[in-house]
PDB file of C-alpha atoms and ligand atoms in Angstrom:
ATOM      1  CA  UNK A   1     247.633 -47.523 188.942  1.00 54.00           C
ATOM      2  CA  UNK A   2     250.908 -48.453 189.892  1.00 61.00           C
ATOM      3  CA  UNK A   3     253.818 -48.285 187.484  1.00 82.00           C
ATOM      4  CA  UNK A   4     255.174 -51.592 186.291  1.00 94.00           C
ATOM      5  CA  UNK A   5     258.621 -50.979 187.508  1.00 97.00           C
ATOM      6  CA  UNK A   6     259.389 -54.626 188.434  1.00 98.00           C
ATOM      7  CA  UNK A   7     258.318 -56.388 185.481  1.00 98.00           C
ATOM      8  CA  UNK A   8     259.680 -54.030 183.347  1.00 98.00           C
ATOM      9  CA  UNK A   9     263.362 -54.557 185.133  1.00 98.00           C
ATOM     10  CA  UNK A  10     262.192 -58.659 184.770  1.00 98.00           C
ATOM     11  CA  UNK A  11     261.598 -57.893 180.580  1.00 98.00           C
ATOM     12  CA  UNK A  12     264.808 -56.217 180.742  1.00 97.00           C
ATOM     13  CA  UNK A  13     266.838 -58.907 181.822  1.00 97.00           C
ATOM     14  CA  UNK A  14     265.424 -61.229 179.092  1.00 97.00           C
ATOM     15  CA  UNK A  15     265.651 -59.048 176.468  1.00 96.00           C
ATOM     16  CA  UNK A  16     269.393 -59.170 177.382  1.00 96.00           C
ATOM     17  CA  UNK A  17     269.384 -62.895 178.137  1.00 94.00           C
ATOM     18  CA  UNK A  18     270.487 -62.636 181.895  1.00 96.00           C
ATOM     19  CA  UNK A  19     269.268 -65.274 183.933  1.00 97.00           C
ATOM     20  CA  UNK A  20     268.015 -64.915 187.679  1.00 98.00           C
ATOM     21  CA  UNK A  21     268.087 -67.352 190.902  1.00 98.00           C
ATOM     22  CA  UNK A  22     264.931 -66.310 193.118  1.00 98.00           C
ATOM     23  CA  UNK A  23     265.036 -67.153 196.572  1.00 98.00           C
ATOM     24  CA  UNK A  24     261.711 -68.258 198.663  1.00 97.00           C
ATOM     25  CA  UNK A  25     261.404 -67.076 202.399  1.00 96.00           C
ATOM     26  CA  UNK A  26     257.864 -68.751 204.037  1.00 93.00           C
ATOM     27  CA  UNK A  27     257.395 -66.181 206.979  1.00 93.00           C
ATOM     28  CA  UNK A  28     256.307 -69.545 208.801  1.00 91.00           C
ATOM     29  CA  UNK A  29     260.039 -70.967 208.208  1.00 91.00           C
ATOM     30  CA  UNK A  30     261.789 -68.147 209.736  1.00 93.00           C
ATOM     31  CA  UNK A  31     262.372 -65.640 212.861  1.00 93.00           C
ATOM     32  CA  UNK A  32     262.483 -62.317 211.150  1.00 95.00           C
ATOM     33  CA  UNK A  33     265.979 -61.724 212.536  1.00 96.00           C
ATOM     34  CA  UNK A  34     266.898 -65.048 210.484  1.00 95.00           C
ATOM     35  CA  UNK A  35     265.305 -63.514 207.507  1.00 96.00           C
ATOM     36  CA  UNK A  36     266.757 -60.717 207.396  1.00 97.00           C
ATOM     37  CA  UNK A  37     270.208 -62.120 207.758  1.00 96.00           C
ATOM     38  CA  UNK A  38     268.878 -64.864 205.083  1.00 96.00           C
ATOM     39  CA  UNK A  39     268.032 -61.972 202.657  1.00 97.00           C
ATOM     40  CA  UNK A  40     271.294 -59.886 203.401  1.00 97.00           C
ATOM     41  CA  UNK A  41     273.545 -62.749 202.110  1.00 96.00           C
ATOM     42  CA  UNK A  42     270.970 -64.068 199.698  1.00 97.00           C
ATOM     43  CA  UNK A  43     271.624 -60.785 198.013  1.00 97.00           C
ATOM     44  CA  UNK A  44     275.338 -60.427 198.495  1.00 97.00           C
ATOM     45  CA  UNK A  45     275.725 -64.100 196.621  1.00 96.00           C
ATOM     46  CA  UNK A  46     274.067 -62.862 193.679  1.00 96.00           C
ATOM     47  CA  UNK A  47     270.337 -63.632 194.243  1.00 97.00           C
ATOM     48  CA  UNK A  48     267.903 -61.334 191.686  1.00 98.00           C
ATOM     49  CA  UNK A  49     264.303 -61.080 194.361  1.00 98.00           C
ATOM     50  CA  UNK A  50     263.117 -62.265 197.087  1.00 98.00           C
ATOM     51  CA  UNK A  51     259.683 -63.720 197.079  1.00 98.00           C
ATOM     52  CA  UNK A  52     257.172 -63.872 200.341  1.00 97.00           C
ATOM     53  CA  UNK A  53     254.379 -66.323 201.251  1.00 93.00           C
ATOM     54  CA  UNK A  54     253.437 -70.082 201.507  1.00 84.00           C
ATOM     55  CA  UNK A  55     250.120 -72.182 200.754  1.00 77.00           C
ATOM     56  CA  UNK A  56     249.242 -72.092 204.178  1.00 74.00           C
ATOM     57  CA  UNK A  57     250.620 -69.270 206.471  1.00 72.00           C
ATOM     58  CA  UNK A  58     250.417 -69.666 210.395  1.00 77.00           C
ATOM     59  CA  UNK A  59     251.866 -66.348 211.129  1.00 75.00           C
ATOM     60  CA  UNK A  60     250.393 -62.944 210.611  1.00 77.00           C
ATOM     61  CA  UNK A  61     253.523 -61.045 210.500  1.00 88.00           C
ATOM     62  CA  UNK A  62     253.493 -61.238 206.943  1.00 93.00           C
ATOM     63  CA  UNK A  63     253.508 -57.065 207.146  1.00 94.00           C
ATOM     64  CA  UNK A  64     256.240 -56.647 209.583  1.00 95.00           C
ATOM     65  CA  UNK A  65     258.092 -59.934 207.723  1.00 96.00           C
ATOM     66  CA  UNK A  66     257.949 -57.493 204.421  1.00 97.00           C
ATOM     67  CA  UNK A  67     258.864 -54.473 205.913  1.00 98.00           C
ATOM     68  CA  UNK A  68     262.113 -55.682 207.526  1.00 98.00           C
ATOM     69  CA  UNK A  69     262.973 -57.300 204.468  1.00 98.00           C
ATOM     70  CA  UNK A  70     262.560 -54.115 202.192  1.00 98.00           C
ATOM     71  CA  UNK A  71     264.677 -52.536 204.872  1.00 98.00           C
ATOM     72  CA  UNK A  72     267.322 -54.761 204.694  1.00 98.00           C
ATOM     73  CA  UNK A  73     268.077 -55.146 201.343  1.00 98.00           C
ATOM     74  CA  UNK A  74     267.678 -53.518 197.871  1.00 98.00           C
ATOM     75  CA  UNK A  75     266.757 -56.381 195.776  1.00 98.00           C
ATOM     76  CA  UNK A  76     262.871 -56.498 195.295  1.00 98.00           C
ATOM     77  CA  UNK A  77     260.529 -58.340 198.148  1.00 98.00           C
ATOM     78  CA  UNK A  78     258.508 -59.607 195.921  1.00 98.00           C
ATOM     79  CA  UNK A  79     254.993 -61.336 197.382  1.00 98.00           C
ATOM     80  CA  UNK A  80     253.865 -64.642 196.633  1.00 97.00           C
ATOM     81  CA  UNK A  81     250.571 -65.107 198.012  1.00 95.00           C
ATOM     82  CA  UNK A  82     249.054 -68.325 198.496  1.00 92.00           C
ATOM     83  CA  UNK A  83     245.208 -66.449 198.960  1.00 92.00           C
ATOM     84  CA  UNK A  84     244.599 -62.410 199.373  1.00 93.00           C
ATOM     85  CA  UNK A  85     245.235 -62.160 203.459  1.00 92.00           C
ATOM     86  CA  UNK A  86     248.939 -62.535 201.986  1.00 93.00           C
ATOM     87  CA  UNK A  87     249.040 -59.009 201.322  1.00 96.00           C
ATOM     88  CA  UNK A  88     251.843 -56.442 202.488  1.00 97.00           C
ATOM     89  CA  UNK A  89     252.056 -52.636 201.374  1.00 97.00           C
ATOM     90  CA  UNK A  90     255.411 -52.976 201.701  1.00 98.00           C
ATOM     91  CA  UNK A  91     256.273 -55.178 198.938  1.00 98.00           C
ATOM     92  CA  UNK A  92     257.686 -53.979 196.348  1.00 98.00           C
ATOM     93  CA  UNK A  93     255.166 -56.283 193.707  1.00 98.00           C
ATOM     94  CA  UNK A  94     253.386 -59.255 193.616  1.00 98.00           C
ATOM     95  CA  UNK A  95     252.844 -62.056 191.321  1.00 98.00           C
ATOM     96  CA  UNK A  96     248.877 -62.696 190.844  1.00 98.00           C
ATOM     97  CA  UNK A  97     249.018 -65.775 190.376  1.00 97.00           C
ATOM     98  CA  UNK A  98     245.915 -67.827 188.388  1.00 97.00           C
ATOM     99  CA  UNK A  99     246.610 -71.160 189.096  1.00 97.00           C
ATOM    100  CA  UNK A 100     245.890 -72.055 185.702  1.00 98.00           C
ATOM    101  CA  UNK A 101     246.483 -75.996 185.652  1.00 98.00           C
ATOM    102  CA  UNK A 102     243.632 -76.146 187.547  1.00 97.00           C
ATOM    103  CA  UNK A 103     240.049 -75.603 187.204  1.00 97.00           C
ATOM    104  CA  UNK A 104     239.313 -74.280 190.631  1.00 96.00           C
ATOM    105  CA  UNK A 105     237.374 -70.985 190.399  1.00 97.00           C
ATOM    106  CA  UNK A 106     238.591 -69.877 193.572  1.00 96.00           C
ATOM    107  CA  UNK A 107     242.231 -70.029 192.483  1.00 96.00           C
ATOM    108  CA  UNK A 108     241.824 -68.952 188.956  1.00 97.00           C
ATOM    109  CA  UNK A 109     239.729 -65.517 189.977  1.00 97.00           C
ATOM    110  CA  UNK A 110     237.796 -65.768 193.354  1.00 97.00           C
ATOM    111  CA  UNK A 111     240.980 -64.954 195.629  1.00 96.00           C
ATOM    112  CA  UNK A 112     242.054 -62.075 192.918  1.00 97.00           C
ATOM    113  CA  UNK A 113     238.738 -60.486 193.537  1.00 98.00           C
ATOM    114  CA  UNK A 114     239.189 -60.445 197.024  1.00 97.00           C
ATOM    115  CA  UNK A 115     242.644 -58.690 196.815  1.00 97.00           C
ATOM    116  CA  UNK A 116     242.361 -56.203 194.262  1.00 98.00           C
ATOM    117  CA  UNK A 117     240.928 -53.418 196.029  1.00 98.00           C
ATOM    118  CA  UNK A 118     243.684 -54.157 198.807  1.00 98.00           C
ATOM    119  CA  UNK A 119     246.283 -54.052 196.052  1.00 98.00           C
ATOM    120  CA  UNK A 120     244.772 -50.669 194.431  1.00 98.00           C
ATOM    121  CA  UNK A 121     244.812 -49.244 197.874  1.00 98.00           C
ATOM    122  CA  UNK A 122     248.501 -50.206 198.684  1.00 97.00           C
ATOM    123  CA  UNK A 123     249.616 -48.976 195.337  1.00 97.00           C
ATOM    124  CA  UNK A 124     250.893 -52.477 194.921  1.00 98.00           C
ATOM    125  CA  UNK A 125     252.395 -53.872 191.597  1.00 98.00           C
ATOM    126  CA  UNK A 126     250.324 -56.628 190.345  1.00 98.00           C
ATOM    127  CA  UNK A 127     252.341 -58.957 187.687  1.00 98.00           C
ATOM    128  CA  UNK A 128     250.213 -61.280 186.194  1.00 98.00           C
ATOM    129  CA  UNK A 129     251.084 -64.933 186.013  1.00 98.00           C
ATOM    130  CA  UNK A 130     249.893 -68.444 185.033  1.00 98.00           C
ATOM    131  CA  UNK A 131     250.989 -70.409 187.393  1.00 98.00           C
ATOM    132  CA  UNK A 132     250.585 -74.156 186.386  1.00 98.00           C
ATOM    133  CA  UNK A 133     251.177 -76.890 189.015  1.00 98.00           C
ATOM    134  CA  UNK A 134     253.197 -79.893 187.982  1.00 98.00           C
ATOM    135  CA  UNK A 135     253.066 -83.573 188.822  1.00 98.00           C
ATOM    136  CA  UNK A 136     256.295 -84.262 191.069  1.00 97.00           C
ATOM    137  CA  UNK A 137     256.003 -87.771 192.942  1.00 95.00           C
ATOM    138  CA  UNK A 138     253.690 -86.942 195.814  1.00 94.00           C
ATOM    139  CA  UNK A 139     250.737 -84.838 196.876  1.00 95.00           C
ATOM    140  CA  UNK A 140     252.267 -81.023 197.522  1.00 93.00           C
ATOM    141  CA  UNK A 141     250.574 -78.292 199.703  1.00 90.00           C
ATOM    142  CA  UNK A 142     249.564 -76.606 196.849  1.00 91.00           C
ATOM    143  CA  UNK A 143     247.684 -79.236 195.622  1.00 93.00           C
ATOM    144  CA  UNK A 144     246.027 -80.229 198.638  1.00 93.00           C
ATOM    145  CA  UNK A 145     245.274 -76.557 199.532  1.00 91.00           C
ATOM    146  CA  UNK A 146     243.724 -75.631 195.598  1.00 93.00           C
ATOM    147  CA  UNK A 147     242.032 -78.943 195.624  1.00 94.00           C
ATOM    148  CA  UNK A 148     243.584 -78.752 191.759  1.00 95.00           C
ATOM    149  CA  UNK A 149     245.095 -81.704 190.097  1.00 96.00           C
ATOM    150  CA  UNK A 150     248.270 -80.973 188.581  1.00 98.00           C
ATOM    151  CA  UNK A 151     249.384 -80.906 184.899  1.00 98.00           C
ATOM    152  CA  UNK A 152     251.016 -84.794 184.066  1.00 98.00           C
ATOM    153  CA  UNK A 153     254.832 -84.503 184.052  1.00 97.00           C
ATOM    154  CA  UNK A 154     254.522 -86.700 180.902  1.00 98.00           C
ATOM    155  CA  UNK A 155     252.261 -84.072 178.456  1.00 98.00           C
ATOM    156  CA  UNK A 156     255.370 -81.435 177.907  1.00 98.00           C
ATOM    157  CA  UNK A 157     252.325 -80.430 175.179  1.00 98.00           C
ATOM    158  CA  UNK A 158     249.468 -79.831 177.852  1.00 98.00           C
ATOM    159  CA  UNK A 159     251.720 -77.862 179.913  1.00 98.00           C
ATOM    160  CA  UNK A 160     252.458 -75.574 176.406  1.00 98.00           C
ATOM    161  CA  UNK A 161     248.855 -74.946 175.590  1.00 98.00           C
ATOM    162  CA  UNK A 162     248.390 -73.981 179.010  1.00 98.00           C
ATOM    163  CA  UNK A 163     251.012 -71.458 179.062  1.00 98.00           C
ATOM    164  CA  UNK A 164     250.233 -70.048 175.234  1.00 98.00           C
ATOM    165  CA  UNK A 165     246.344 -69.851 176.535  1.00 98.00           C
ATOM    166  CA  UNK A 166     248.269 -67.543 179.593  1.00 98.00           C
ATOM    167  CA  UNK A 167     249.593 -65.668 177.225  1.00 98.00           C
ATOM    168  CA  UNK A 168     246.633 -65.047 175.126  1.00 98.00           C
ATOM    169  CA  UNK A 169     244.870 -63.923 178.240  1.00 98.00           C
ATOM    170  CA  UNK A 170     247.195 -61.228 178.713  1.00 98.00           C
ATOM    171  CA  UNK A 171     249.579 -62.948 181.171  1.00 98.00           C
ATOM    172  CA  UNK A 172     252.910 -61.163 181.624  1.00 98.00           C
ATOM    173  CA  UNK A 173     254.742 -64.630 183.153  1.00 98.00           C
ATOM    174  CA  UNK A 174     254.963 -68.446 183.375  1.00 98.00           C
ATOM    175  CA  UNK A 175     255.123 -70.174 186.705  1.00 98.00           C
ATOM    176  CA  UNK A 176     256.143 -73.975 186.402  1.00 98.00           C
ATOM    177  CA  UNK A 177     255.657 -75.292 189.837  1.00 98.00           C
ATOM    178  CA  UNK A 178     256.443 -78.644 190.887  1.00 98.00           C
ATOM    179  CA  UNK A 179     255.529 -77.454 194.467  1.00 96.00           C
ATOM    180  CA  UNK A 180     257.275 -76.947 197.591  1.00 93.00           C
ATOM    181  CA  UNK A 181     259.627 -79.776 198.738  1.00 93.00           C
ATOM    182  CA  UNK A 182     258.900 -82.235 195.796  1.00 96.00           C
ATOM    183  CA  UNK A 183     261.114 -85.049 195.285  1.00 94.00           C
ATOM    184  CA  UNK A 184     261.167 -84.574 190.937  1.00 98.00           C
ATOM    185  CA  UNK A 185     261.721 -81.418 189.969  1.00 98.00           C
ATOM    186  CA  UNK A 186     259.265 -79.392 186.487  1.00 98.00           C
ATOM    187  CA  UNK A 187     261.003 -81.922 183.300  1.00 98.00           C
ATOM    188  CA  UNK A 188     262.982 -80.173 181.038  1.00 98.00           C
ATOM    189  CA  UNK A 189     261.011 -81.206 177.674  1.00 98.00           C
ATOM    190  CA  UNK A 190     258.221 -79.617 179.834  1.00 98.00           C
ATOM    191  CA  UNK A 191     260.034 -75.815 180.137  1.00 98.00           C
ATOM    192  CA  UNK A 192     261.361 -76.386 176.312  1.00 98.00           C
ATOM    193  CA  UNK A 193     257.986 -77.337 175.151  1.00 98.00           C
ATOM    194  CA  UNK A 194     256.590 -73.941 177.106  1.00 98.00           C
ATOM    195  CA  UNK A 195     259.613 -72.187 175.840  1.00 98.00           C
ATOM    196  CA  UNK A 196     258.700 -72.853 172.424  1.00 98.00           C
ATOM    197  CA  UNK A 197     255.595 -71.080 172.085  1.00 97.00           C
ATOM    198  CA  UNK A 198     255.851 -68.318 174.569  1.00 98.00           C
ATOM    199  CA  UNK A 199     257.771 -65.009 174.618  1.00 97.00           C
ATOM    200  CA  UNK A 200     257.019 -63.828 178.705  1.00 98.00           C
ATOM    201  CA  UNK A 201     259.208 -64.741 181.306  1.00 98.00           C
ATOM    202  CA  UNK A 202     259.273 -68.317 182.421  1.00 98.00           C
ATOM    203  CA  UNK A 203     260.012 -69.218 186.367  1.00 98.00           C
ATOM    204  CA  UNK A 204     260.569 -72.597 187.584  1.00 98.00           C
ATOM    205  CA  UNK A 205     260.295 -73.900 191.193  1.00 98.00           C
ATOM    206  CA  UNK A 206     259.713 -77.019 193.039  1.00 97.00           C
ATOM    207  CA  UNK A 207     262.457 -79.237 194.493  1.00 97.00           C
ATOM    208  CA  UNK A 208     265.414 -77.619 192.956  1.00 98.00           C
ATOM    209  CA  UNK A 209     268.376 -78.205 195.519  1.00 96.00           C
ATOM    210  CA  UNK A 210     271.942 -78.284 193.594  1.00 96.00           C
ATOM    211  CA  UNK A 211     273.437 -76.751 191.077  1.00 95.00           C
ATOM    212  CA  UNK A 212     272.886 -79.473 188.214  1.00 97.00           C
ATOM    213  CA  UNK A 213     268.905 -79.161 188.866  1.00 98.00           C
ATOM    214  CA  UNK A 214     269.037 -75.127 188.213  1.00 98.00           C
ATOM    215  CA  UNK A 215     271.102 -75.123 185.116  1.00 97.00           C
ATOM    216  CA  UNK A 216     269.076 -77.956 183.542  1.00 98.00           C
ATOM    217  CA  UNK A 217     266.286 -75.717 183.828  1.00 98.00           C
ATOM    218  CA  UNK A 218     267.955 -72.921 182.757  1.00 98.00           C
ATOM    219  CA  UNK A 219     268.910 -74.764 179.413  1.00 98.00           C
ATOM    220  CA  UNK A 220     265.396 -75.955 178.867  1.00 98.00           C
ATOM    221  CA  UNK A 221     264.443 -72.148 178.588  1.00 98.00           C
ATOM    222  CA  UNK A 222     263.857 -70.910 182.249  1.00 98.00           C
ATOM    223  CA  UNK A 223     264.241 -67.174 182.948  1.00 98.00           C
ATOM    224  CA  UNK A 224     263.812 -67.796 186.484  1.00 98.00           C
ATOM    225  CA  UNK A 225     264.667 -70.301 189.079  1.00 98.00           C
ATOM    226  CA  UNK A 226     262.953 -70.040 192.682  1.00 98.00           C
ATOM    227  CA  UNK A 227     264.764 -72.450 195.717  1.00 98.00           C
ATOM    228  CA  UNK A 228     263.291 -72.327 199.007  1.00 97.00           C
ATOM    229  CA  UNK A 229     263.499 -75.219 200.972  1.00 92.00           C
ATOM    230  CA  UNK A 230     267.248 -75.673 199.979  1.00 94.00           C
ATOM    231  CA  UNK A 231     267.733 -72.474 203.028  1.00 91.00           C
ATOM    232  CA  UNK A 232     266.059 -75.506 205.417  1.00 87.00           C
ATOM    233  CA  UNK A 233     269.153 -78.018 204.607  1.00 90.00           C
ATOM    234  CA  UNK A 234     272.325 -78.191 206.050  1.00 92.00           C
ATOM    235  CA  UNK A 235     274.305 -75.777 204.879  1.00 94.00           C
ATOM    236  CA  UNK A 236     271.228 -74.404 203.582  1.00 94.00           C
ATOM    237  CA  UNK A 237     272.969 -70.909 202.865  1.00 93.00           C
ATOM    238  CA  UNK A 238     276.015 -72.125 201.319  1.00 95.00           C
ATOM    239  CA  UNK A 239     273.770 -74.220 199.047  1.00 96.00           C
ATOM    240  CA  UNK A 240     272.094 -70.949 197.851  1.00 95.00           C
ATOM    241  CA  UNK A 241     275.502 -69.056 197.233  1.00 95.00           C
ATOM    242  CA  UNK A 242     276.181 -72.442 195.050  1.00 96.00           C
ATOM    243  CA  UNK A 243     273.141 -72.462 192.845  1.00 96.00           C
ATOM    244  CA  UNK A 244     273.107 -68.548 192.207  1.00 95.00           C
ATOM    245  CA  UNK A 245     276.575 -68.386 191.531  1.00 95.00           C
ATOM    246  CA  UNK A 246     275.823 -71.367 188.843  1.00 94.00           C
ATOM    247  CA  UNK A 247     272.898 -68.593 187.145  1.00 95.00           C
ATOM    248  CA  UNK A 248     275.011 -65.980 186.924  1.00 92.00           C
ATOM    249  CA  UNK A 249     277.482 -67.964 185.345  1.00 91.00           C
ATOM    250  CA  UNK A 250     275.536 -69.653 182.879  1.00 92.00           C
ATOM    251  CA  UNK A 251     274.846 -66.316 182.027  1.00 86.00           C
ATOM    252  CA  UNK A 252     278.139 -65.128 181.049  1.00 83.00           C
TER     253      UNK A 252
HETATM  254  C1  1GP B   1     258.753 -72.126 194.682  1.00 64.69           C
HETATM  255  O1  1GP B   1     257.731 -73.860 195.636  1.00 64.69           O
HETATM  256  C2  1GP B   1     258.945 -73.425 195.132  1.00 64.69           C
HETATM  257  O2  1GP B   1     258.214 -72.310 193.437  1.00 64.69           O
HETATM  258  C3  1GP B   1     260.027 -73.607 196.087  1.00 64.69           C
HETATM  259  O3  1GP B   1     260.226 -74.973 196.086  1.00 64.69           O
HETATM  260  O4  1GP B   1     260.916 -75.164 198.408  1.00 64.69           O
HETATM  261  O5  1GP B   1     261.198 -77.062 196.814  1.00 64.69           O
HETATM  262  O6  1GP B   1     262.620 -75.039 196.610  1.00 64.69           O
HETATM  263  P1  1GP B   1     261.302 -75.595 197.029  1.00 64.69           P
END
């Protein structure tokens, strides 16, 4: 069994309250020369991990995409795998996700079957993590691809029971996930009402693109913000630099 070296370095930082800005590479999104350079500066403006995968991957570099990433920086390359072919021995952990909003066997234990002799045999970190999909406007990829309906944005309560159910079963983190690209971001009530009867780690994600976005989520009682598309913008990098300087200040 692997040692639980990254999500004891995640407990760490909220035992002594320090925010992080996690950024979101989809190997389909990117050359891995435009990765890497993505990482390098990703990590120079202050960005805490790196996470790896997509709903739907085209590519199968997802090994090579890894290992140049690990190679380029020192931050942690963490995976995010949308099923378990998104697997990489060089990560350096991986969130095993249960897509807990939804009642799709598949998602909440089928694919985690699949990939758990892959992950003993890599020596891979697993961190468990309710991951709970959130009404954001319009249909996302992860909802079309689970076939799951997501939580309403309106039941802050829903989303809580959810998460204290997670953390009952032994879950070591939270994912709020408005999905990739949606136009309204997880609501604040929704992360205070999680906030207030949890104790793991809480990460948010889904259509966060400015500064204003991340820090109302980090006042609602995020640990964790993720950003992807924002690299896909103009100025997509700068935009980064902006919003992970904002964490680390609001953690000062
Ligand atoms: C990770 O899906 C998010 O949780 C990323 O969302 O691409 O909208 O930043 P964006």
């Amino acid at each position: 069994m692997s040692d639980k070296k990254i999500l004891t370095g995640i407990r760490k930082a909220k035992a002594e309250n320090r925010r992080a800005h996690w950024v979101l590479l989809d190997p389909d999104d990117f050359t891995i020369d435009k990765a890497v350079e993505t990482a390098r500066v990703s990590q120079d403006s202050g960005v805490g991990a790196l996470l790896v995968g997509g709903s739907l991957l085209h590519t199968n570099q997802i090994d090579t995409f890894v290992k140049s990433l690990r190679e380029a920086v020192t931050i942690p390359v963490i995976l995010f795998p949308g099923d378990a072919t998104q697997l990489s021995r060089h990560a350096s952990a991986l969130l095993y996700l249960s897509l807990i909003s939804g009642r799709n066997p598949v998602n909440l234990i089928g694919e985690h079957v699949k990939a758990a002799p892959i992950i003993r045999q890599y020596g891979l970190e697993p961190i468990p993590t309710g991951y709970m999909l959130v009404e954001s406007g319009a249909v996302t990829s992860v909802e079309f691809m689970s076939g799951t309906r997501p939580l309403p944005r309106s039941k802050p309560s829903i989303a809580a029971a959810h998460a204290l159910a997670a953390q009952y079963l032994g879950m070591d983190m939270i994912y709020l996930e408005a999905g990739s690209g949606a136009s309204l971001t997880v609501p604040p009530e929704m992360i205070a009402a999680v906030r207030a009867c949890v104790d793991i780690p809480i990460i948010v994600g889904g259509g966060i693109r400015d500064r204003e976005a991340a820090v109302e989520k980090l006042k609602a009682g995020a640990d964790i913000i993720v950003t992807g598309n924002l690299l896909q913008k103009e100025n997509g990098l700068e935009r980064v630099r902006e919003v992970a300087g904002s964490v680390s200040k609001f953690c000062e």
